[in-house]
């Protein structure tokens, strides 16, 4: 008899939740993604990094079908994206939007819109109303449930958008720069919320400019440049732009007006 002390090959973590192979995409007839390979496995927290315009948002938007992929393959939970219908399993927090988009709405109404995918014909049952309340509670905004989203700060908006994504109790969370325009205190709150989700086994793909307070959560960093993957591996260790591989660097003895020395991945 043999005793198997190795983890089973079928451990949930090996299951790809997102899989992109050779993905190309064009926007305005300009190639923006030029052969992206990216796999995110169940339970992983993967940060997508890169300079402005390197294709991070386009990559996540292609995953959720907002940008049509030209060539290449995209799979979600092992199903080709064009056949994937189970969108309630995916929570998405877009980049730099306000929760209301100019439409008067309460926090509950905005968060409830994220639950629609779990309802039958848009009818909210008790379990759905509870899920909405729970999502607001998770982001610490339950006491503001009936307030208008117009009255929120940038960090609070972001929390509501995360609650909207959490309302469907997704297995995969995709967040596009969740920390952008968010004050430090709210960043800590957002990091705490994400930590709870990760502890529950939620898979996370997030676009970041720098790791910041999320650094301890990140399993892997994928760095893009000009629509290509430049690095896929351990996240950079320290916090801040200077810690990221490849920040632009002007040598102290360089002549005035000299071009920055491009040191690597993020330039
Ligand atoms: N709708 C569009 N039409 C044409 N080009 C676009 C469109 N959206 C984005 N682009 C271009 O595609 C490239 C990649 O944009 P994308 O938003 O994916 O980059 P990013 O890495 O997320 O940048 P940032 O960090 O500034 O958000 C950029 O050059 C951008 O100008």
Coordinates of C-alpha atoms and ligand atoms in Angstrom, one line a residue:
X1 CA 0.0 0.0 0.0
X2 CA 1.3 3.5 -0.8
X3 CA 0.6 6.5 1.2
X4 CA 0.1 9.5 -1.0
X5 CA 1.4 12.6 0.7
X6 CA 1.5 14.7 -2.5
X7 CA -1.3 17.1 -3.1
X8 CA -3.9 15.5 -5.4
X9 CA -3.4 16.5 -9.0
X10 CA -7.0 17.7 -9.0
X11 CA -6.5 20.2 -6.2
X12 CA -8.9 23.1 -7.0
X13 CA -6.0 25.5 -7.4
X14 CA -4.9 23.9 -10.6
X15 CA -8.2 24.6 -12.4
X16 CA -7.9 27.5 -14.8
X17 CA -10.6 30.1 -14.2
X18 CA -9.3 32.5 -16.9
X19 CA -7.3 31.3 -19.8
X20 CA -6.1 33.5 -22.7
X21 CA -4.0 32.1 -25.4
X22 CA -2.4 34.2 -28.2
X23 CA -5.1 36.9 -27.8
X24 CA -5.0 39.8 -30.3
X25 CA -7.3 42.7 -30.2
X26 CA -7.6 45.9 -32.2
X27 CA -9.2 49.2 -31.1
X28 CA -9.9 51.8 -33.7
X29 CA -8.0 49.6 -36.2
X30 CA -4.9 49.8 -34.0
X31 CA -3.4 46.6 -32.6
X32 CA -3.7 46.9 -28.8
X33 CA -3.2 43.3 -27.7
X34 CA -0.5 41.4 -29.6
X35 CA -0.6 37.8 -28.5
X36 CA -1.5 37.7 -24.8
X37 CA -1.1 34.5 -22.9
X38 CA -2.5 34.6 -19.4
X39 CA -3.8 31.9 -17.0
X40 CA -5.4 32.6 -13.7
X41 CA -6.1 29.5 -11.6
X42 CA -8.8 28.9 -9.0
X43 CA -7.9 30.8 -5.8
X44 CA -5.1 32.8 -7.3
X45 CA -4.7 36.6 -7.0
X46 CA -3.0 37.9 -10.1
X47 CA -2.0 41.5 -10.6
X48 CA -1.9 42.9 -14.1
X49 CA 0.8 45.7 -14.2
X50 CA 2.3 47.9 -16.9
X51 CA 2.7 51.4 -18.1
X52 CA -0.2 53.6 -19.3
X53 CA -1.6 52.3 -22.5
X54 CA 0.2 48.9 -22.3
X55 CA -3.2 47.1 -22.7
X56 CA -4.2 46.2 -19.1
X57 CA -7.8 47.4 -19.3
X58 CA -8.2 46.0 -22.8
X59 CA -7.0 42.6 -21.5
X60 CA -9.6 42.5 -18.7
X61 CA -12.3 43.9 -21.0
X62 CA -11.6 41.2 -23.5
X63 CA -12.0 38.6 -20.8
X64 CA -15.5 39.8 -20.0
X65 CA -16.4 40.2 -23.7
X66 CA -16.5 44.1 -23.8
X67 CA -13.7 44.1 -26.3
X68 CA -14.0 41.5 -29.1
X69 CA -10.8 39.4 -29.4
X70 CA -9.6 39.3 -32.9
X71 CA -7.6 36.0 -32.9
X72 CA -6.6 33.8 -30.0
X73 CA -8.6 31.8 -27.4
X74 CA -10.3 33.0 -24.3
X75 CA -11.8 30.6 -21.8
X76 CA -13.7 31.2 -18.6
X77 CA -14.1 28.3 -16.1
X78 CA -12.9 26.0 -18.9
X79 CA -15.6 27.1 -21.4
X80 CA -14.8 29.1 -24.6
X81 CA -15.9 32.6 -23.9
X82 CA -18.2 32.8 -26.9
X83 CA -20.2 29.9 -25.3
X84 CA -19.9 31.1 -21.7
X85 CA -23.3 32.2 -20.3
X86 CA -22.8 31.9 -16.5
X87 CA -21.9 35.6 -16.0
X88 CA -23.1 35.6 -12.4
X89 CA -19.9 33.7 -11.6
X90 CA -17.9 36.8 -12.6
X91 CA -17.9 40.1 -10.7
X92 CA -16.4 43.0 -12.6
X93 CA -15.4 46.4 -11.2
X94 CA -14.7 48.8 -14.1
X95 CA -12.0 51.5 -14.1
X96 CA -12.8 55.1 -13.0
X97 CA -16.5 55.2 -13.1
X98 CA -19.0 56.6 -10.6
X99 CA -21.5 54.2 -9.1
X100 CA -24.5 56.2 -10.4
X101 CA -23.3 57.4 -13.8
X102 CA -25.3 60.6 -13.3
X103 CA -28.6 58.7 -12.6
X104 CA -30.1 59.3 -9.2
X105 CA -30.0 56.0 -7.3
X106 CA -29.6 54.7 -3.8
X107 CA -26.7 52.5 -2.7
X108 CA -29.1 49.6 -2.4
X109 CA -30.4 50.1 -6.0
X110 CA -26.9 50.2 -7.4
X111 CA -25.8 47.1 -5.5
X112 CA -29.0 45.3 -6.4
X113 CA -28.3 45.8 -10.1
X114 CA -25.3 43.5 -9.5
X115 CA -27.6 40.8 -8.2
X116 CA -29.9 40.7 -11.3
X117 CA -27.8 38.0 -12.9
X118 CA -28.8 35.6 -10.1
X119 CA -32.5 36.4 -10.2
X120 CA -35.2 34.8 -12.4
X121 CA -36.6 37.5 -14.7
X122 CA -35.4 40.2 -12.4
X123 CA -37.6 39.2 -9.5
X124 CA -35.9 39.7 -6.2
X125 CA -36.5 37.0 -3.6
X126 CA -35.6 37.1 0.1
X127 CA -32.2 35.5 -0.6
X128 CA -31.4 38.1 -3.2
X129 CA -32.3 41.0 -0.9
X130 CA -30.2 39.4 1.8
X131 CA -27.3 39.1 -0.6
X132 CA -27.5 42.8 -1.4
X133 CA -27.6 43.7 2.2
X134 CA -24.6 41.4 2.9
X135 CA -22.6 42.9 0.1
X136 CA -23.2 46.4 1.5
X137 CA -22.3 45.2 4.9
X138 CA -19.1 43.6 3.6
X139 CA -17.9 46.9 2.3
X140 CA -18.9 48.7 5.5
X141 CA -21.7 50.8 3.8
X142 CA -24.8 49.1 5.2
X143 CA -25.7 52.2 7.3
X144 CA -25.8 54.3 4.0
X145 CA -28.1 51.8 2.2
X146 CA -30.8 54.3 1.5
X147 CA -28.5 57.3 0.7
X148 CA -28.0 58.6 -2.8
X149 CA -24.8 57.5 -4.4
X150 CA -24.3 61.1 -5.5
X151 CA -23.3 61.9 -1.9
X152 CA -20.3 59.6 -1.8
X153 CA -16.6 60.2 -1.9
X154 CA -14.4 58.6 -4.5
X155 CA -13.3 55.8 -2.0
X156 CA -17.0 55.2 -1.0
X157 CA -18.0 55.0 -4.7
X158 CA -15.4 52.4 -5.2
X159 CA -16.7 50.4 -2.2
X160 CA -20.2 50.5 -3.7
X161 CA -19.0 49.3 -7.0
X162 CA -17.2 46.4 -5.3
X163 CA -20.4 45.6 -3.4
X164 CA -22.3 45.6 -6.7
X165 CA -19.7 43.0 -8.0
X166 CA -20.0 41.0 -4.8
X167 CA -23.8 41.0 -4.7
X168 CA -23.9 38.1 -7.2
X169 CA -21.5 36.1 -4.9
X170 CA -19.0 35.6 -7.8
X171 CA -16.3 33.0 -7.9
X172 CA -14.1 35.3 -9.9
X173 CA -13.5 39.0 -9.3
X174 CA -12.0 41.2 -11.9
X175 CA -11.1 44.7 -10.8
X176 CA -9.6 47.5 -13.0
X177 CA -7.5 49.8 -10.9
X178 CA -9.6 49.5 -7.7
X179 CA -7.3 51.9 -5.8
X180 CA -7.3 54.7 -8.4
X181 CA -8.4 58.0 -6.8
X182 CA -9.0 56.3 -3.4
X183 CA -7.6 57.9 -0.3
X184 CA -5.2 55.8 1.8
X185 CA -7.7 55.0 4.6
X186 CA -10.2 53.7 2.0
X187 CA -7.4 51.7 0.3
X188 CA -6.8 49.9 3.5
X189 CA -10.6 49.1 3.7
X190 CA -10.6 47.9 0.1
X191 CA -7.5 45.7 0.8
X192 CA -9.4 44.2 3.9
X193 CA -12.5 43.5 1.8
X194 CA -10.4 41.8 -0.9
X195 CA -8.5 39.8 1.7
X196 CA -11.9 38.4 3.0
X197 CA -12.9 37.4 -0.5
X198 CA -9.6 35.7 -1.1
X199 CA -9.9 33.8 2.2
X200 CA -13.2 32.5 0.9
X201 CA -11.5 31.2 -2.1
X202 CA -12.5 33.8 -4.6
X203 CA -10.2 34.1 -7.6
X204 CA -9.0 37.6 -8.4
X205 CA -7.5 39.3 -11.4
X206 CA -6.8 43.0 -10.8
X207 CA -5.3 45.8 -12.8
X208 CA -2.9 47.9 -10.7
X209 CA -0.5 50.7 -11.1
X210 CA 1.4 49.7 -8.0
X211 CA 0.9 47.0 -5.5
X212 CA 0.5 49.2 -2.5
X213 CA -1.6 47.8 0.4
X214 CA -2.6 44.8 -1.8
X215 CA 1.0 43.6 -2.1
X216 CA 0.6 40.8 0.6
X217 CA -2.4 39.4 -1.3
X218 CA -0.8 39.1 -4.7
X219 CA 0.4 35.6 -5.8
X220 CA 1.6 36.5 -9.2
X221 CA 2.3 39.6 -11.3
X222 CA 1.8 39.7 -15.1
X223 CA 3.5 42.8 -16.6
X224 CA 2.4 44.1 -20.0
X225 CA 4.2 46.3 -22.5
X226 CA 2.8 47.3 -25.8
X227 CA 0.1 44.6 -25.7
X228 CA 2.6 41.8 -24.9
X229 CA 3.3 39.9 -21.7
X230 CA 6.8 41.0 -20.5
X231 CA 6.8 39.2 -17.2
X232 CA 4.7 36.5 -15.5
X233 CA 5.9 35.5 -12.1
X234 CA 6.5 36.6 -8.6
X235 CA 5.3 40.1 -7.8
X236 CA 7.9 42.8 -7.2
X237 CA 8.7 42.9 -3.5
X238 CA 8.7 46.5 -2.3
X239 CA 6.0 49.0 -2.5
X240 CA 5.8 51.9 -4.9
X241 CA 6.8 52.8 -8.5
X242 CA 10.5 52.5 -7.7
X243 CA 10.0 48.9 -6.6
X244 CA 8.4 47.8 -9.8
X245 CA 10.6 46.2 -12.3
X246 CA 11.5 48.6 -15.0
X247 CA 10.5 52.0 -13.7
X248 CA 11.9 54.8 -15.8
X249 CA 15.1 56.0 -14.3
X250 CA 17.1 59.2 -15.0
X251 CA 20.7 58.7 -13.9
X252 CA 21.8 61.5 -11.5
X253 CA 24.8 62.3 -13.6
X254 CA 22.9 62.3 -16.9
X255 CA 22.9 65.6 -18.9
X256 CA 19.9 67.8 -18.3
X257 CA 17.0 66.8 -20.5
X258 CA 18.4 63.3 -21.0
X259 CA 15.9 60.5 -21.8
X260 CA 15.1 58.2 -18.9
X261 CA 17.0 54.9 -19.0
X262 CA 14.4 52.3 -19.5
X263 CA 15.4 49.7 -17.0
X264 CA 12.9 47.0 -17.9
X265 CA 9.4 45.7 -17.6
X266 CA 7.3 48.7 -16.8
X267 CA 8.9 51.3 -19.1
Ligands
LIG1 N1 -11.9 52.8 -27.5 C1 -10.6 52.9 -28.0 N2 -10.4 53.2 -29.3 C2 -9.1 53.3 -29.7 N3 -8.0 53.0 -29.0 C3 -8.2 52.7 -27.7 C4 -9.5 52.6 -27.1 N4 -9.4 52.3 -25.8 C5 -8.1 52.2 -25.5 N5 -7.4 52.5 -26.7 C6 -5.9 52.4 -26.8 O1 -5.5 51.1 -26.5 C7 -4.2 51.2 -25.8 C8 -4.4 50.3 -24.5 O2 -5.3 50.9 -23.7 P1 -5.7 50.3 -22.3 O3 -6.7 51.2 -21.7 O4 -5.9 48.9 -22.4 O5 -4.3 50.5 -21.5 P2 -4.0 50.4 -20.0 O6 -2.7 49.6 -19.8 O7 -5.2 49.9 -19.2 O8 -3.7 52.0 -19.6 P3 -4.0 52.9 -18.3 O9 -3.0 52.4 -17.3 O10 -3.7 54.2 -18.8 O11 -5.4 52.6 -17.9 C9 -3.9 52.6 -25.5 O12 -3.0 53.1 -26.5 C10 -5.3 53.3 -25.7 O13 -5.1 54.6 -26.2

